[in-house]
Coordinates of C-alpha atoms and ligand atoms in Angstrom, one line a residue:
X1 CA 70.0 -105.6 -129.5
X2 CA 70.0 -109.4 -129.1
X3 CA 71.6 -111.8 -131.6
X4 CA 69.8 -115.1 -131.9
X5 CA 71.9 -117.8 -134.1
X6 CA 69.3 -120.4 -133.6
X7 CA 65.9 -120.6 -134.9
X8 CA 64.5 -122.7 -131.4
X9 CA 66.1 -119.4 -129.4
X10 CA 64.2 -116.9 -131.6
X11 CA 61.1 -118.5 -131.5
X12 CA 61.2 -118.6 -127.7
X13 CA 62.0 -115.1 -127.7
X14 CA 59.4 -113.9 -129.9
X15 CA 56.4 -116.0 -128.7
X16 CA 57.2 -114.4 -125.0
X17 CA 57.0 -111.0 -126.9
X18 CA 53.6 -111.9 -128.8
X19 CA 52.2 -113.1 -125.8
X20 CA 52.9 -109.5 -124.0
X21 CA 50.8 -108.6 -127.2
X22 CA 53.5 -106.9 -129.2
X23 CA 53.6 -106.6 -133.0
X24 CA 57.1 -107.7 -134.9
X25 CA 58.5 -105.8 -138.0
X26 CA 60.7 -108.1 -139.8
X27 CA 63.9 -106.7 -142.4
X28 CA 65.2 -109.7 -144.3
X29 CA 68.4 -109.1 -145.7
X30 CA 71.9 -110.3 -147.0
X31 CA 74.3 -108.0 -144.9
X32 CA 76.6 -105.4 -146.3
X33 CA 74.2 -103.0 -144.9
X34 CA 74.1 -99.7 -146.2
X35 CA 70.9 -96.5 -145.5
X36 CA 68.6 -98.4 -147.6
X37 CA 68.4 -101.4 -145.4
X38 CA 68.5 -99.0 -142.2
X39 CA 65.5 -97.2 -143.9
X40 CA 63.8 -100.5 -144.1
X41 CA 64.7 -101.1 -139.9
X42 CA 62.9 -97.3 -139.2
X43 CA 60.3 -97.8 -141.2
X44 CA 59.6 -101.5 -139.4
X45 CA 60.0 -99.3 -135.9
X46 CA 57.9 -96.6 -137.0
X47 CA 54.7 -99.4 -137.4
X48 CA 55.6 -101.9 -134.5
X49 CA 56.7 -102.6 -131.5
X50 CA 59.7 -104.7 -132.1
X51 CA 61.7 -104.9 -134.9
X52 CA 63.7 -108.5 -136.6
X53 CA 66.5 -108.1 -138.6
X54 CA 67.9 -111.0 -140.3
X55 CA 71.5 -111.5 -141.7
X56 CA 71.4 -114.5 -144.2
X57 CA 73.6 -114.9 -147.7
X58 CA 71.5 -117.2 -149.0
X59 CA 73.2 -119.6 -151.5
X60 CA 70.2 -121.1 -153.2
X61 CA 69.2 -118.0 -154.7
X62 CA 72.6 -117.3 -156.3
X63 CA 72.5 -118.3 -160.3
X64 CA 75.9 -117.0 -160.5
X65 CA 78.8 -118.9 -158.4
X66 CA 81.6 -115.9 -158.4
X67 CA 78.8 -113.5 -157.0
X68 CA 78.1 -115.8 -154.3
X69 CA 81.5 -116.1 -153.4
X70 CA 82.1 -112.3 -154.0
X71 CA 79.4 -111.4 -152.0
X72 CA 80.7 -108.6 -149.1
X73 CA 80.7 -109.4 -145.9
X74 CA 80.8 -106.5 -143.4
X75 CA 79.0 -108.0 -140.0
X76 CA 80.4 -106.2 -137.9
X77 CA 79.7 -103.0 -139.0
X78 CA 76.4 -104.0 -140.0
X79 CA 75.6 -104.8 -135.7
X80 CA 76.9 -101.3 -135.6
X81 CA 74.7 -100.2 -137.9
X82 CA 71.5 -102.0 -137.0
X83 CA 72.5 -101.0 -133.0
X84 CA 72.3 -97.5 -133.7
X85 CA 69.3 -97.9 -135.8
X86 CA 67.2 -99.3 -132.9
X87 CA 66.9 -103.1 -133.8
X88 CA 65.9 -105.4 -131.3
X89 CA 66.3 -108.6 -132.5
X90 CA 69.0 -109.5 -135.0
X91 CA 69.0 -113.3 -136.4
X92 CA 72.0 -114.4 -138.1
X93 CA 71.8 -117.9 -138.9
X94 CA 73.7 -120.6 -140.3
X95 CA 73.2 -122.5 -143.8
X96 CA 72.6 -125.5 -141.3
X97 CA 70.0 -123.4 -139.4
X98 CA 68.2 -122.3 -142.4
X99 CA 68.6 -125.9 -144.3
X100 CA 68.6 -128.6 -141.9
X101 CA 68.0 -131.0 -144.8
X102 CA 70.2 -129.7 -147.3
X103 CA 69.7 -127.2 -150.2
X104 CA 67.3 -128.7 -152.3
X105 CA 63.8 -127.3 -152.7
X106 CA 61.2 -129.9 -152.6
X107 CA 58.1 -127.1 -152.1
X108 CA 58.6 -125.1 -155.0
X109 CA 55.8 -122.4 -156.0
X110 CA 54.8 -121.5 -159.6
X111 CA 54.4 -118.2 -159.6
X112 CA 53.9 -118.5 -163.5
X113 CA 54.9 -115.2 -165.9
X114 CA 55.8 -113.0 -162.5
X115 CA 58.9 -115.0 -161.7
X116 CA 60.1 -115.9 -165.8
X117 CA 60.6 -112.4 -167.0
X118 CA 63.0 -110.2 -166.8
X119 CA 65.3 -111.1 -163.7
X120 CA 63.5 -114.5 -164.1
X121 CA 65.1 -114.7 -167.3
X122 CA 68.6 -113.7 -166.6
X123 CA 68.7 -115.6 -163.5
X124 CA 67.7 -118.9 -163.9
X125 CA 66.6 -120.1 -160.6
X126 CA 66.9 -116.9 -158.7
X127 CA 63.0 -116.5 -157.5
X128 CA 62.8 -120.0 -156.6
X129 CA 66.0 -119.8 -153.8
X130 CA 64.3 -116.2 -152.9
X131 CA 61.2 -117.5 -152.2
X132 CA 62.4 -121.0 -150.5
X133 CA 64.3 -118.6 -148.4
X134 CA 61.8 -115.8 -147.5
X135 CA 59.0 -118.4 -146.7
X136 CA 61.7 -120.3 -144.2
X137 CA 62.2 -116.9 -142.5
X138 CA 58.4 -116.0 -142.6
X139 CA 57.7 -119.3 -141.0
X140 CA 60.5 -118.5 -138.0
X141 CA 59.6 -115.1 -137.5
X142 CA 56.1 -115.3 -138.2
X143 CA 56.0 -111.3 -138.2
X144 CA 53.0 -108.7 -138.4
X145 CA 54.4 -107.1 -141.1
X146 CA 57.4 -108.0 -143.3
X147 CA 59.6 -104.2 -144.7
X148 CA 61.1 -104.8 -148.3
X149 CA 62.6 -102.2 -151.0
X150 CA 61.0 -101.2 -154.5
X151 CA 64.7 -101.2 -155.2
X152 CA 64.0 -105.0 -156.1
X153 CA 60.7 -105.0 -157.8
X154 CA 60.1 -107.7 -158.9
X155 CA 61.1 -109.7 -155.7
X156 CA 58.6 -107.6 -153.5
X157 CA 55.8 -108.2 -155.7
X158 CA 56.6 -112.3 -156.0
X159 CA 57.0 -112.2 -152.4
X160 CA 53.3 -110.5 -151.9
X161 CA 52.2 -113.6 -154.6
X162 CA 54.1 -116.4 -152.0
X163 CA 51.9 -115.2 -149.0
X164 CA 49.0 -114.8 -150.7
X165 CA 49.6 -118.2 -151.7
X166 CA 50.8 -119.6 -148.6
X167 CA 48.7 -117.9 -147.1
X168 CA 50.6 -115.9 -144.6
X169 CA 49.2 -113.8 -141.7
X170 CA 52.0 -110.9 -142.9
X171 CA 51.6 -107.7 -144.4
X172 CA 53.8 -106.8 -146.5
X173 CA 55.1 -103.0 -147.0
X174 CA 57.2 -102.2 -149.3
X175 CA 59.5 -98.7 -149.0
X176 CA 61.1 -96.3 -151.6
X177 CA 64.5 -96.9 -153.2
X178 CA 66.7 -95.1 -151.2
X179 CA 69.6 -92.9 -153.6
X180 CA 73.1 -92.1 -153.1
X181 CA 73.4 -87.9 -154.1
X182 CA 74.1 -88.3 -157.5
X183 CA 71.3 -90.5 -157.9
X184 CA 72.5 -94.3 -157.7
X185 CA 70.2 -96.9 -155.9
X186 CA 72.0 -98.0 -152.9
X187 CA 73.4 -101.3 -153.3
X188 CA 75.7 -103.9 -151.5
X189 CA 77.0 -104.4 -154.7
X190 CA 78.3 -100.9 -155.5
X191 CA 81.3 -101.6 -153.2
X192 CA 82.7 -103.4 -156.1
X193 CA 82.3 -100.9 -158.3
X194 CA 86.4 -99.1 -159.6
X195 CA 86.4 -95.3 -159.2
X196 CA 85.6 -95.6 -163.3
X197 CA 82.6 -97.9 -163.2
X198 CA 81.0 -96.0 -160.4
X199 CA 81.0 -92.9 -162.4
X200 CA 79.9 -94.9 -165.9
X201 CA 76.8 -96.4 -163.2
X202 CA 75.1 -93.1 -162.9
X203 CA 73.9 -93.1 -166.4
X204 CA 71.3 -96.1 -165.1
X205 CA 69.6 -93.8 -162.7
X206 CA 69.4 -90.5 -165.0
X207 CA 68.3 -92.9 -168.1
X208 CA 65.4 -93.9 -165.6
X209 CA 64.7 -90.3 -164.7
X210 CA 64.2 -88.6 -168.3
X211 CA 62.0 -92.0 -168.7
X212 CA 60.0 -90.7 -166.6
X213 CA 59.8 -87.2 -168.0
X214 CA 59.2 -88.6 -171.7
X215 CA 56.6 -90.4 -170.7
X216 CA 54.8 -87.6 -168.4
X217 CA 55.3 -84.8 -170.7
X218 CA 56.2 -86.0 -174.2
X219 CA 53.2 -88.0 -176.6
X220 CA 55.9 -90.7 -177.7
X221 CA 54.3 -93.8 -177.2
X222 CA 55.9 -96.3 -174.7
X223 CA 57.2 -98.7 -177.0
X224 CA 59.8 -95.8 -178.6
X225 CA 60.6 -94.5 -175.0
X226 CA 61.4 -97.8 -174.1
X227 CA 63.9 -98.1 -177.3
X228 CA 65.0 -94.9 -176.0
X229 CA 65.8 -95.9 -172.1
X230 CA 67.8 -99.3 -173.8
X231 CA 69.6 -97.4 -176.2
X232 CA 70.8 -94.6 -174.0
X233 CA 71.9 -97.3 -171.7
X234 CA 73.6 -99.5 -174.9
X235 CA 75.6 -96.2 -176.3
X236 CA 76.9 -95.5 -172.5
X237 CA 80.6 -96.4 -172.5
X238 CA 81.3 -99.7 -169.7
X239 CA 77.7 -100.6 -169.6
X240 CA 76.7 -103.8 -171.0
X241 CA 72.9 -103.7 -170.7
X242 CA 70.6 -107.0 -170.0
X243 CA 67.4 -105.6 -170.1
X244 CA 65.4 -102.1 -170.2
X245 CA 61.6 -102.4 -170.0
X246 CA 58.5 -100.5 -169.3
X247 CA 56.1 -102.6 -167.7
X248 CA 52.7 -102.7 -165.9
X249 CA 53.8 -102.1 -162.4
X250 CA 51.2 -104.6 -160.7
X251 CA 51.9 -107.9 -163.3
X252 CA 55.2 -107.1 -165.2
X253 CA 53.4 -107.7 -168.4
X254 CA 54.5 -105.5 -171.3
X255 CA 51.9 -102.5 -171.3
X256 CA 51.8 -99.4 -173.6
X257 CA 48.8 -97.9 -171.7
X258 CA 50.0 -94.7 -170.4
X259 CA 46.8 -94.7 -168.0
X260 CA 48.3 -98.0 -166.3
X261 CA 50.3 -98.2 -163.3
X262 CA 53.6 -98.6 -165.0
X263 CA 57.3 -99.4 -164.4
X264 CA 60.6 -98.6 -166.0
X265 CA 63.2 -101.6 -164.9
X266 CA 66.9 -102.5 -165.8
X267 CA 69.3 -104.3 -165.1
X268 CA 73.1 -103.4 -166.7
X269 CA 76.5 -105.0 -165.7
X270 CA 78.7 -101.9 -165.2
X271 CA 82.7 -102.7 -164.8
X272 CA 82.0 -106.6 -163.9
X273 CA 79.2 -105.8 -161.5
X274 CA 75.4 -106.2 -162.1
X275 CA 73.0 -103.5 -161.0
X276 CA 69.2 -103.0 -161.5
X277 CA 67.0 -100.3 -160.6
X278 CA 63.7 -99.6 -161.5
X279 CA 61.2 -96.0 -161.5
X280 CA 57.3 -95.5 -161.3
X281 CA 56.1 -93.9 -163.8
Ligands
AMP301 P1 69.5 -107.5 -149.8 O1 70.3 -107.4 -148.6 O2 70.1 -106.9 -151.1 O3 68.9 -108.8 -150.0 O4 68.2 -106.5 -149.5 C1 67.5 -106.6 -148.4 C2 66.3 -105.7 -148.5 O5 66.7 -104.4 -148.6 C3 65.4 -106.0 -149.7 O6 64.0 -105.9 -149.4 C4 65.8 -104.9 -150.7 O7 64.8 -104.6 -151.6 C5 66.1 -103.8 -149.7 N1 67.0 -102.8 -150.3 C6 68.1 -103.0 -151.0 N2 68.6 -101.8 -151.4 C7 67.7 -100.9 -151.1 C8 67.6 -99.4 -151.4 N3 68.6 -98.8 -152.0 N4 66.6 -98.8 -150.9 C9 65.6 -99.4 -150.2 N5 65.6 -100.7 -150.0 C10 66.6 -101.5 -150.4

């Protein structure tokens, strides 16, 4: 694996691999790696030839000071990880790097409803500093196809929105959430979580699950299994719930069509520490 710091090194690197005709798989991610990520890197090496993975805590898309600043850090078990997973190319650059003219985002896109609701709303500012960040990397990389997780919904589908309206030449695949045993979405964040909060978490992912059921196999209509989903997650001891919505899976917008494509997304602070997860339906 090589480790390119500088985006004038990568870009030599990667046009002398395009011009051989190979195809690039990029994984964009914040570090703290854990098997979701990796699942990303095999599913990018499974498609193409070479595989990108980038290391980046961006600041601009933190709302929330003391999670930027609590973010883990792990890098060097993260170029274990991403060594044993095969990745060719990992780009770990600095906020300089990224940001040569300083933080502010003079290019912003409107992506409208898809980027107010729902993390939108509870993070001011968060989808802006994602997709200032994602379209910089894009525009590095300049990869075939571009691996993210369900796990953040709403970011993959804003992200498809930015290069349909940059008009990228990536494809954009997005993979399964990938569970710890007992059913908790891996997260970077879940190393925060005290012996006590890990075990109050798991109610997030089973609440999810019998959503799922209810609204397979029961004739409740969506709007009370929604009310169910938030209050199950309300009554659950340590969790402090933000938000628990059904929604139609391909525009967020409220939707009590059980025919629809729909969604089931949360988002819950559990002992100090903010998760979300989200289910198909
Ligand atoms: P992050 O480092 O949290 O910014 O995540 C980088 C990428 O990994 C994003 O595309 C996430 O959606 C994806 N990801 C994070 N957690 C998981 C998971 N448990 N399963 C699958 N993908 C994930």
């Amino acid at each position: 694996m090589v480790l390119q710091k500088h985006i004038q090194l990568i870009d030599k690197q990667l046009k002398r691999l395009k011009s051989e005709g190979l195809s690039v798989g990029f994984v964009p991610t914040m570090g703290a790696l854990h098997q979701g990520h990796i699942s990303l890197i095999k599913a990018s090496k499974k498609a193409c030839d070479i595989t990108v993975c980038s290391i980046f805590v961006n600041p601009t898309q933190f709302n929330d000071k003391t999670d930027f600043e609590k973010y883990p850090i792990t890098i060097d078990r993260d170029v274990e990880l991403l060594h044993d997973a095969g990745c060719d190319i990992l780009f770990l650059p600095s906020v300089k790097e990224i940001y040569p003219k300083g933080l502010a985002n003079s290019n912003k896109i409107d992506f409208g409803f898809l980027a107010q609701t729902l993390e939108g709303e509870h993070r001011p500012g968060h989808f802006d500093g994602m997709a200032q960040v994602v379209e910089r990397l894009l525009r590095v990389v300049k990869p075939d196809k571009l691996f993210m997780g369900q796990k953040d919904f709403q970011q993959q589908l804003i992200v498809a929105e930015l290069i349909r309206k940059r008009k990228l030449k990536t494809k954009l695949v997005t993979c399964a959430t990938v569970r710890e045993k007992d059913g908790l979405a891996m997260s970077s964040r879940n190393v925060r979580l005290h012996d006590e909060a890990r075990k109050q978490s798991l109610i997030i992912s089973k609440t999810l699950k019998a959503v799922k059921r209810k609204v397979s196999s029961s004739k409740a209509a969506i709007a009370a299994i929604q009310k169910w989903g938030y209050s199950q997650l309300a009554a659950s001891p340590g969790v402090e719930v933000e938000y628990f919505e059904i929604r139609d899976a391909t525009n967020l917008k409220p939707e009590v069509d059980k025919k629809k494509k729909l969604v089931a997304l949360t988002a819950a602070k559990v002992g100090g520490v903010r998760l979300i997860d989200n289910m198909l339906l």
